[in-house]
XYZ file of C-alpha atoms in Angstrom:
442
model
C -28.809 -26.756 47.364
C -27.467 -23.626 45.659
C -24.671 -25.577 44.096
C -27.090 -28.359 43.026
C -29.379 -25.697 41.412
C -26.382 -24.138 39.708
C -25.104 -27.401 38.247
C -22.000 -27.629 40.346
C -22.631 -31.321 41.013
C -18.941 -32.301 40.797
C -18.561 -30.371 44.124
C -21.350 -32.037 46.097
C -21.858 -35.668 44.834
C -19.195 -37.798 46.554
C -19.341 -40.756 44.181
C -19.275 -38.454 41.194
C -16.298 -36.583 42.674
C -14.395 -39.890 43.064
C -15.152 -40.979 39.510
C -13.925 -37.711 37.982
C -10.814 -37.826 40.125
C -9.784 -41.281 38.925
C -6.377 -40.520 37.193
C -6.156 -44.024 35.742
C -8.779 -43.285 33.120
C -8.589 -39.496 33.031
C -8.451 -39.387 29.218
C -11.766 -41.215 28.985
C -13.597 -39.548 31.893
C -16.532 -37.363 30.726
C -18.068 -34.877 32.999
C -21.824 -34.817 32.455
C -24.148 -32.489 34.393
C -27.872 -33.195 34.335
C -29.673 -30.000 35.608
C -32.825 -31.678 36.593
C -33.243 -29.673 39.779
C -32.852 -26.449 37.895
C -35.228 -27.645 35.248
C -37.878 -28.776 37.787
C -37.625 -25.503 39.830
C -37.856 -23.334 36.672
C -40.810 -25.358 35.393
C -42.638 -24.785 38.770
C -41.952 -21.033 38.678
C -42.793 -20.687 34.945
C -46.212 -22.282 35.511
C -46.724 -20.086 38.551
C -45.437 -16.773 37.289
C -44.833 -17.266 33.537
C -47.802 -14.928 32.951
C -47.788 -11.715 34.936
C -50.097 -12.076 38.009
C -52.956 -9.639 38.172
C -52.666 -7.690 41.442
C -55.384 -5.316 42.618
C -54.518 -3.242 45.647
C -57.405 -0.887 46.407
C -57.122 2.248 44.246
C -53.325 2.438 44.278
C -51.455 1.996 40.967
C -47.931 2.781 42.224
C -47.110 -0.723 43.495
C -43.438 -1.634 43.687
C -41.720 -4.415 41.724
C -42.017 -7.664 43.560
C -39.106 -10.235 43.469
C -41.635 -13.074 43.505
C -39.788 -15.282 41.083
C -36.542 -15.037 43.201
C -38.452 -15.928 46.327
C -40.096 -18.961 44.855
C -36.868 -20.186 43.329
C -35.539 -20.124 46.972
C -38.735 -21.830 48.146
C -38.022 -24.724 45.773
C -34.343 -25.149 46.405
C -34.060 -24.178 50.031
C -37.575 -24.869 51.306
C -38.025 -21.225 52.359
C -38.089 -17.884 50.567
C -37.915 -14.415 52.248
C -39.423 -11.035 51.251
C -37.994 -8.004 53.086
C -39.909 -4.683 53.071
C -37.856 -1.507 53.574
C -37.894 2.197 52.678
C -35.988 1.218 49.505
C -38.759 -1.148 48.366
C -39.106 -4.938 48.457
C -36.347 -7.365 47.973
C -35.640 -11.158 48.269
C -33.208 -12.127 50.976
C -30.926 -15.084 50.815
C -32.014 -17.881 53.272
C -28.404 -19.039 53.494
C -27.639 -15.915 55.559
C -30.617 -16.206 57.855
C -31.255 -17.654 61.361
C -34.847 -18.032 62.563
C -35.568 -17.505 66.171
C -38.630 -19.700 66.948
C -41.208 -19.656 69.702
C -41.153 -22.278 72.444
C -44.213 -24.403 72.132
C -44.733 -23.406 68.567
C -41.556 -23.674 66.455
C -43.393 -22.601 63.306
C -44.111 -19.144 64.806
C -40.898 -16.991 64.363
C -39.988 -14.509 67.067
C -37.257 -12.951 64.983
C -35.339 -13.304 61.684
C -31.578 -12.678 62.108
C -29.667 -11.938 58.906
C -25.844 -11.698 58.761
C -23.375 -10.305 56.304
C -19.571 -10.921 56.466
C -16.975 -8.755 54.659
C -13.331 -7.923 54.761
C -11.511 -4.556 54.697
C -7.874 -3.766 54.359
C -6.493 -1.481 57.058
C -3.042 -0.123 57.788
C -1.570 -1.062 61.168
C 2.049 -0.198 62.192
C 2.798 0.612 58.603
C 1.642 -2.768 57.314
C -1.537 -3.502 55.485
C -3.754 -6.014 57.216
C -7.054 -7.641 56.282
C -9.818 -7.143 58.862
C -12.967 -9.239 58.913
C -16.415 -7.888 60.170
C -19.943 -9.223 60.480
C -23.153 -7.280 60.492
C -26.326 -8.669 62.056
C -29.745 -7.327 61.119
C -32.382 -8.549 63.599
C -36.007 -8.249 62.587
C -38.600 -8.310 65.370
C -42.165 -7.099 65.485
C -42.123 -3.293 65.384
C -38.333 -2.968 65.487
C -35.073 -3.737 63.714
C -31.681 -3.913 65.254
C -28.321 -3.352 63.520
C -25.087 -4.701 65.041
C -21.523 -4.842 63.738
C -18.805 -6.981 65.347
C -15.061 -7.513 64.573
C -14.137 -11.144 63.807
C -10.767 -12.098 65.252
C -9.018 -15.422 66.037
C -10.141 -17.085 69.213
C -8.048 -18.519 72.008
C -8.837 -22.141 71.070
C -6.443 -24.742 69.790
C -7.947 -24.793 66.271
C -7.277 -22.185 63.654
C -10.977 -22.167 62.656
C -12.091 -20.958 66.078
C -13.003 -17.262 66.027
C -14.539 -14.632 68.420
C -16.621 -11.449 68.089
C -15.631 -8.180 69.508
C -18.108 -5.364 69.690
C -20.675 -4.098 68.906
C -18.921 -1.353 66.980
C -20.427 2.100 66.244
C -22.331 2.060 62.958
C -20.995 5.493 62.130
C -17.468 4.096 61.668
C -18.621 2.314 58.470
C -19.606 4.491 55.577
C -22.060 1.959 54.208
C -24.153 2.136 57.333
C -23.521 5.685 58.585
C -26.872 6.917 57.262
C -28.880 4.412 59.312
C -30.986 6.234 61.920
C -30.718 4.109 65.010
C -30.677 4.697 68.823
C -27.740 4.047 71.125
C -28.443 0.306 71.009
C -28.687 0.106 67.282
C -32.459 -0.085 67.129
C -34.887 1.265 64.431
C -38.536 1.628 65.046
C -40.464 1.634 61.774
C -44.159 2.639 61.944
C -45.285 -0.987 61.566
C -46.309 -3.308 64.371
C -45.421 -6.424 62.479
C -42.047 -7.811 61.281
C -40.914 -6.426 57.895
C -40.015 -9.937 56.740
C -42.532 -12.328 55.130
C -41.467 -15.943 54.907
C -42.930 -18.339 52.309
C -42.414 -22.012 53.178
C -42.498 -25.088 51.039
C -44.094 -28.248 52.387
C -44.054 -28.263 56.240
C -44.356 -31.055 58.728
C -44.872 -30.863 62.461
C -41.216 -31.121 63.414
C -39.967 -28.481 60.958
C -39.814 -24.696 61.461
C -39.211 -24.015 57.724
C -40.234 -25.853 54.544
C -38.586 -28.932 52.983
C -36.454 -28.408 49.886
C -37.689 -29.989 46.640
C -34.263 -31.502 46.276
C -34.908 -34.376 48.666
C -32.164 -37.043 49.390
C -33.966 -39.494 47.059
C -33.812 -36.951 44.195
C -30.169 -36.131 44.835
C -29.207 -39.843 44.847
C -31.068 -40.426 41.610
C -29.410 -37.427 39.873
C -25.915 -38.617 41.057
C -26.723 -42.133 39.830
C -27.942 -40.883 36.482
C -24.843 -38.689 35.951
C -22.626 -41.617 36.735
C -24.596 -43.813 34.247
C -24.345 -41.292 31.526
C -20.592 -40.634 32.203
C -19.791 -44.361 32.317
C -21.655 -44.888 29.088
C -19.709 -42.117 27.490
C -16.546 -43.651 28.829
C -17.447 -47.098 27.402
C -18.160 -45.503 24.007
C -14.871 -43.617 24.061
C -12.946 -46.775 24.949
C -14.589 -49.265 22.654
C -15.374 -47.123 19.642
C -11.780 -45.983 19.159
C -10.508 -48.156 16.215
C -7.510 -50.428 16.828
C -5.168 -50.947 13.922
C -4.536 -54.511 12.698
C -1.217 -54.741 10.882
C 1.222 -57.431 9.828
C 4.276 -58.090 11.923
C 6.449 -56.540 9.129
C 4.866 -53.097 9.997
C 6.293 -53.061 13.519
C 9.639 -51.633 14.688
C 11.558 -52.313 17.878
C 11.246 -49.656 20.539
C 14.513 -49.906 22.586
C 13.034 -47.675 25.426
C 10.029 -50.003 25.814
C 11.898 -53.213 24.893
C 9.134 -54.315 22.644
C 7.955 -54.213 19.016
C 5.502 -51.405 18.325
C 3.498 -49.938 15.417
C 3.983 -46.280 14.642
C 1.000 -44.806 12.677
C 1.693 -42.675 9.677
C 4.464 -44.783 8.231
C 4.236 -46.915 5.098
C 3.236 -50.524 5.655
C 5.210 -52.979 3.571
C 3.507 -56.315 3.417
C 4.940 -59.683 2.499
C 3.221 -62.516 0.590
C 0.781 -64.141 2.986
C 0.559 -61.249 5.422
C -3.015 -60.232 6.424
C -4.228 -56.980 4.899
C -4.018 -54.003 7.296
C -7.419 -52.958 8.757
C -9.111 -51.270 11.713
C -10.930 -53.219 14.414
C -13.886 -51.578 16.153
C -15.250 -53.113 19.368
C -18.972 -53.439 19.858
C -20.028 -52.249 23.351
C -23.221 -53.900 24.705
C -25.007 -50.849 26.246
C -28.578 -52.239 26.333
C -28.579 -52.883 30.104
C -27.124 -49.413 30.713
C -29.778 -47.737 28.551
C -32.547 -49.616 30.481
C -31.055 -48.534 33.776
C -30.974 -44.942 32.573
C -34.638 -45.085 31.415
C -35.800 -46.614 34.743
C -33.895 -44.008 36.816
C -35.261 -41.216 34.659
C -38.839 -42.430 35.255
C -38.207 -42.536 39.045
C -36.685 -39.078 38.995
C -39.579 -37.524 37.046
C -42.070 -39.082 39.542
C -40.063 -37.724 42.512
C -39.967 -34.260 40.970
C -43.667 -34.485 39.976
C -42.399 -33.303 36.585
C -44.622 -34.129 33.660
C -43.019 -35.464 30.561
C -45.024 -32.932 28.473
C -42.647 -30.266 29.816
C -39.601 -31.907 28.321
C -38.158 -31.486 24.886
C -37.345 -34.450 22.607
C -38.959 -37.057 20.514
C -42.491 -37.706 21.625
C -42.333 -35.027 24.349
C -43.778 -31.562 24.605
C -46.831 -32.231 22.390
C -50.495 -32.157 23.242
C -53.682 -32.265 21.068
C -55.323 -29.322 22.881
C -55.176 -27.076 25.918
C -57.276 -29.613 27.796
C -54.953 -32.474 26.877
C -52.065 -30.385 27.982
C -53.692 -29.607 31.252
C -54.408 -33.310 31.876
C -50.843 -34.305 31.127
C -49.634 -31.599 33.535
C -51.835 -32.755 36.427
C -48.834 -34.045 38.544
C -46.954 -30.797 38.048
C -50.018 -28.481 38.383
C -50.959 -30.111 41.702
C -47.538 -29.121 43.051
C -47.633 -25.603 41.545
C -51.127 -25.098 43.031
C -49.495 -25.301 46.515
C -47.046 -22.555 45.513
C -49.995 -20.547 44.137
C -51.844 -20.700 47.453
C -48.659 -19.547 49.273
C -48.176 -16.623 46.782
C -51.803 -15.553 47.149
C -51.268 -15.368 50.969
C -47.762 -13.789 50.996
C -48.006 -11.074 48.292
C -50.929 -9.295 49.879
C -49.085 -9.434 53.289
C -45.942 -7.946 51.647
C -47.918 -5.135 49.917
C -49.728 -4.349 53.044
C -46.473 -3.922 54.997
C -44.986 -1.779 52.165
C -48.048 0.440 52.112
C -47.614 1.160 55.839
C -44.121 2.463 55.043
C -45.259 4.225 51.879
C -48.744 5.475 52.666
C -51.606 5.537 52.325
C -52.059 2.070 53.817
C -53.788 -0.534 51.739
C -56.096 -2.795 53.891
C -55.156 -6.445 53.579
C -58.727 -7.344 52.563
C -58.528 -4.955 49.584
C -55.503 -6.685 48.037
C -56.191 -9.626 45.668
C -53.803 -11.662 43.538
C -54.966 -13.514 40.430
C -52.397 -16.075 39.161
C -52.459 -17.444 35.626
C -51.456 -20.987 34.862
C -49.998 -20.166 31.469
C -51.937 -22.987 29.682
C -53.719 -21.996 26.438
C -57.531 -21.860 26.530
C -59.512 -24.567 24.746
C -62.441 -22.946 22.913
C -64.215 -26.312 22.424
C -64.113 -27.111 26.170
C -65.240 -23.571 27.010
C -68.227 -23.989 24.598
C -69.131 -27.242 26.283
C -69.052 -25.732 29.727
C -71.200 -22.862 28.537
C -73.746 -25.364 27.103
C -73.778 -27.310 30.375
C -74.411 -24.029 32.348
C -77.195 -23.011 29.938
C -78.800 -26.300 30.291
C -78.576 -26.103 34.093
C -80.103 -22.609 34.011
C -83.046 -23.693 31.741
C -83.647 -26.765 33.985
C -83.781 -24.547 37.054
C -86.395 -22.406 35.369
C -88.674 -25.273 34.286
C -88.545 -28.000 36.882
C -91.196 -28.512 39.501
C -90.806 -28.816 43.195
C -89.853 -32.497 43.035
C -86.941 -31.899 40.582
C -85.534 -28.730 42.227
C -82.987 -30.568 44.422
C -81.474 -32.392 41.465
C -81.417 -29.199 39.393
C -79.720 -27.257 42.164
C -77.131 -30.069 42.515
C -76.520 -29.851 38.727
C -76.125 -25.999 39.051
C -73.523 -26.434 41.762
C -71.584 -29.091 39.899
C -71.461 -26.948 36.758
C -70.326 -23.846 38.615
C -73.488 -21.850 37.911
C -74.062 -21.534 41.660
C -71.589 -21.153 44.484
C -72.182 -22.428 48.063
C -73.631 -19.848 50.430
C -71.232 -18.181 52.881
C -70.427 -20.545 55.718
C -72.314 -23.533 54.257
C -71.240 -26.522 52.197
C -73.062 -27.609 48.995
C -75.604 -29.859 50.734
C -76.481 -27.224 53.326
C -76.761 -24.632 50.594
C -79.256 -26.802 48.643
C -81.434 -27.229 51.751
C -81.363 -23.534 52.370
C -82.198 -22.595 48.813
C -85.023 -25.080 48.609
C -86.684 -23.192 51.375
C -86.532 -19.973 49.414
C -88.325 -18.852 46.208
C -86.614 -20.447 43.205
C -87.874 -17.590 41.007
C -86.110 -15.060 43.186
C -82.982 -17.238 43.195
C -82.880 -17.303 39.342
């Protein structure tokens, strides 16, 4: 998924790899990379975080920088993004280097997050320099973190890829980790009862313990197909638009190495009476069917990515008559981004609450609010119409009699002038309010 996001498609698409490796037409092969996954992911995060979110955390104004954009890029491409809270602040951790220990009976409830890091060092042994490989595990559990380092060495199996771990080794032997304050078993006990890792999941289903990537197999297959279509179209154009010289027989010379008559460009052409005039022949490639296939595949891909055409550049794209028109055209994308917004509004307060427990005073979770902006320009005309509707609803509420109060209340709820009472839906709120004094309500 990282390679797909970074445009390294020639490494992960098998049919595309085979096409580019075809030596018989190497001079015509054109590598074309369509970064639709990156465009889609960046569009989601731009709509989610393009404008700085407004975060209110009690009376504290010393909040740390949040890597929210990094986490939600991971949410899109991997299906899961990870915040880690530590004494150094808040950072995004790579899901590629994480194992999730789940709970029997509820696989969506993690018991632990296990992160690993592999590195190599050169050491001198018997006068020779040798490369030694190590791995460090960081195990996050509620109320504790364990640090373990092992030596990676070849195993006793028949395959060269088999390896074994030796250890754990003392942390003090490694300068990068010598300052970690741990007990004899490698444990730290931060003053927090919860885990210092907050996971943000993309779309979940009952059989999954982390979210599903936005780069589904259907999307990957469409992108590979499109890149092949674009590359093959470029190949056809390169092949059939190269002009072929048409010369009389008198312009050719005999090539003894090839045992045939050939024409060598750049030499004078001497024609005889009756010879055809020298010319260039250009072939006309019929690409209408290819262009239609590309257009159909593009439509399917945009639907799969829930990517509105208004986000695209090009003729007829990226234009809207007003902020309202733009919002309407963005409905497919905004519906997807709204799911990310709900996840951000839940995860960010949790992260800041954990951080405040390490960097007091603690901020209660209920005192942390996150207001996200959609980045779409306001429409003054629509706002004026909404204000007129609300004013009409208020005037109606003040003037109607008992018989019309229910309809007026319904109008007030529909316009947003009134909100449902705590714990009640709209209908129950109307019944409750009808039993109270309307004058007091207004």
